[in-house]
């Protein structure tokens, strides 16, 4: 069995182009569920928003970097963990926040803001932490990653679809209300289908290496949720806000990570296996946490505000 840092998963150019289109469609669906009012809410809850954004873009990548050193994982696995940590959340975090009886308005606003910011912050964040890593940095240099090129790619598959979706939701609200749910369902199922396809097309590699990354992914995922919760708790956010921040930080868009891995890293083994396993484990863990939280009403005088928004 080859070292995980030496394998390359196969994903043909036509499939990759289609996957980019699916992800762009997914971002368009997220944006259809985003209103201009979601951005205005930031002014009404600036502290909660600042805590959530900082937890995602500052604390989680730093904690992930430390975790890769603590676990002593291989360079490509470390890069995969760092990349996933730098990805923005997906709209499934909004669904799970609702199930957890958290502040849905905060969750939706954070998803919108985080995806908008990630266009620039994500590639720079990844280049910083990946370049700082004592073993992964050498591997990163062999790939010759250009952060500006990644920014351009992210603008195409996240930025433009997101702006178009927000514009459509604002200009055509009645039409948007009619189509946003099926668009969201279709795009999400298509993305899951492509993740399954990527795994199925490289099944032997996943069988060989999944045991190597499963513990790291499970621990990383638990720490991501814990990071969101602890950041919200130590900064004094109320229970229903903590639930929203926990879901926003814990849920990462591993589908985007997979697209970038095949587009810029040649399907690098450890990275691809981490993103593929994370894509499923994250949803399962998030659903379990949200279901457990949902059995108990949040504490605080304004606990139902997020449900009503």
Coordinates of N, CA and C in Angstrom, one line a residue, residues 54-64 227 231:
X54 N -15.4 35.1 14.0 CA -14.1 35.0 14.5 C -13.8 33.5 14.9
X55 N -14.8 32.8 15.4 CA -14.7 31.4 15.7 C -14.4 30.6 14.5
X56 N -15.1 30.9 13.4 CA -14.9 30.2 12.1 C -13.6 30.5 11.4
X57 N -13.2 31.7 11.3 CA -12.1 32.1 10.5 C -10.8 32.3 11.2
X58 N -10.9 32.4 12.5 CA -9.6 32.6 13.3 C -9.4 31.4 14.2
X59 N -10.3 31.1 15.1 CA -10.1 30.1 16.2 C -10.1 28.7 15.6
X60 N -11.0 28.3 14.8 CA -11.1 26.9 14.3 C -9.9 26.6 13.4
X61 N -9.4 27.4 12.5 CA -8.2 27.0 11.8 C -7.0 26.9 12.7
X62 N -6.9 27.8 13.7 CA -5.7 27.7 14.6 C -5.8 26.4 15.5
X63 N -7.0 26.1 16.0 CA -7.2 24.9 16.7 C -6.9 23.6 15.9
X64 N -7.3 23.7 14.6 CA -7.1 22.6 13.7 C -5.6 22.4 13.5
X227 N -15.5 24.0 19.6 CA -15.0 25.4 19.4 C -16.0 26.4 19.3
X231 N -16.5 29.2 22.3 CA -16.4 30.6 21.9 C -17.6 31.4 22.3

